[in-house]
Amino acid sequence: MNPPTDPPLAVAVYRERRERLLAALRAAGGGVAVVRTAPELARNRDTDYPYRHDSYFYYLTGFTEPQAFIVLDAEARDDEPASLLFCRPKNAERETWEGFHFGPEAARDAFGFDAAFSVDEIDTELPRLIADAPALHYLFAQSGELDGKIRGWLDAVRSQSRSGIAAPVALVDLTPKLDDMRLFKDPHEVAIMRRAAQISAEAHRRAMSVCRPGMTEYELEAELLYTFRRRGAQGPAYGSIVAAGANACVLHYPAGNAVLRDDELVLIDAACELDGYASDITRTFPANGRFSSPQRELYDIVLAAQQAAIDTTRPGVSFEAPHDAAVRVLAQGLLDTGIIARERFSSVDDVIAERAYARFYMHRTGHWLGMDVHDCGDYRDRGAPRDAQGALPWRTLAASMTLTIEPGLYIRAAEDVPERYWDIGIRIEDDAVVTETGCELLSRDVPVQADEIEALMLASRTAQP
């Protein structure tokens, strides 16, 4: 059976990441690191969920097959392998059902490892590799199964203590080192994320173009999923949110069977995953192609809040700074519309100090983005001193970090809220990479200005016979 048509992408990129991690391990006193990919999961009876590799494992390997481990040996001498892969052996019968598997020898060459073994040999090889190593590094709490294997390997080494062989005296969580590596995106990663955002933007444009009152949420979701796959993405990066009317006030509402009404907005938070990297886009638009006056009022407030956050996103500011900028604009808008009564709050500062806005804006303005839609990495600086309240300071933004910028307003029907704004939910979200001077938006191939959205939707209607 032949290997895949497309060779593994950027083998040198993955090899360089392994070398960086090995250097970090040596600088920290040495040891051996073990990272396992994700297990296959049964969906029901004899059917599995579509397989998706572990992000940490893929970051270091580019290898997408299940039942695999990577071992990095910082104790290896110059003539010994330091980067080892354990994967499924070749099995012609299994390939008849599942397709091509690399096998150890081909995987070693294709993915740039020093050595490779069958995964069936790991319980024999790991005790040998960690014997006399000062530390064993792995991702804590990744799975109970891995924890059990770790204990078994350590016990196997300890059983040789009378022969003068010692087990590692330290178990070290590998997560912080890998998180800090993954937080900063290299050009290879940014290029994939840019393409993922372009595909997702096309899907949003398609949804806007075909949207008509009387459609269901799931029909719009189908248009999104069609575009993701048609343009080469592996699938959605997360469960698609397609929310009509009041459903948009539910933050993680899944696309359901609600019918789009003529006078309602539609909120779509959906994006694809491409070659292991996520995009994340939200747009809100009128089902009939034209914003009503109250819808436009709130939409322009959210858009202004997003622009304030974008303008603030640059190297040297705290992760919290874009959120603070967005909150100030949203708080002012809530006062100006009377959604928050001026009788209770005389100024924006009062609204912010008492968090009165949180009733209508209850999430943060962004999150890290990368291999995972809510990507890894600390939001606070764990190496800095705590303040008087015991909190760590927010992390400082730096070039090549990637994050979302996504303010919103969610106005549920309530007696103390002007009725014209009832059940309006709006969120606007784009993907950004921090540059040396500011940030670049990766996802602006889909309209964001209200006039541009209306123009796109009007053009799709007039173009129909």
Short mmCIF file of C-alpha atoms in Angstrom, two decimals, residues 214-219 242-245 247 253-261 264:
data_model
loop_
_atom_site.label_atom_id
_atom_site.label_comp_id
_atom_site.label_asym_id
_atom_site.label_seq_id
_atom_site.Cartn_x
_atom_site.Cartn_y
_atom_site.Cartn_z
CA GLY A 214 -37.57 31.06 7.11
CA MET A 215 -34.33 29.09 7.02
CA THR A 216 -33.25 27.09 10.04
CA GLU A 217 -30.06 27.45 12.03
CA TYR A 218 -28.88 24.01 10.95
CA GLU A 219 -29.24 24.96 7.28
CA VAL A 242 -25.49 29.47 14.79
CA ALA A 243 -27.95 31.38 16.94
CA ALA A 244 -31.09 33.15 15.73
CA GLY A 245 -32.80 35.90 17.70
CA ASN A 247 -30.60 32.31 21.09
CA TYR A 253 -25.56 27.90 21.85
CA PRO A 254 -25.20 25.00 19.34
CA ALA A 255 -26.80 25.28 15.93
CA GLY A 256 -30.35 24.01 16.39
CA ASN A 257 -33.63 23.89 14.51
CA ALA A 258 -34.87 27.41 15.31
CA VAL A 259 -36.30 29.26 12.30
CA LEU A 260 -34.76 32.60 11.29
CA ARG A 261 -37.35 35.35 11.59
CA GLU A 264 -34.05 39.00 13.96
#
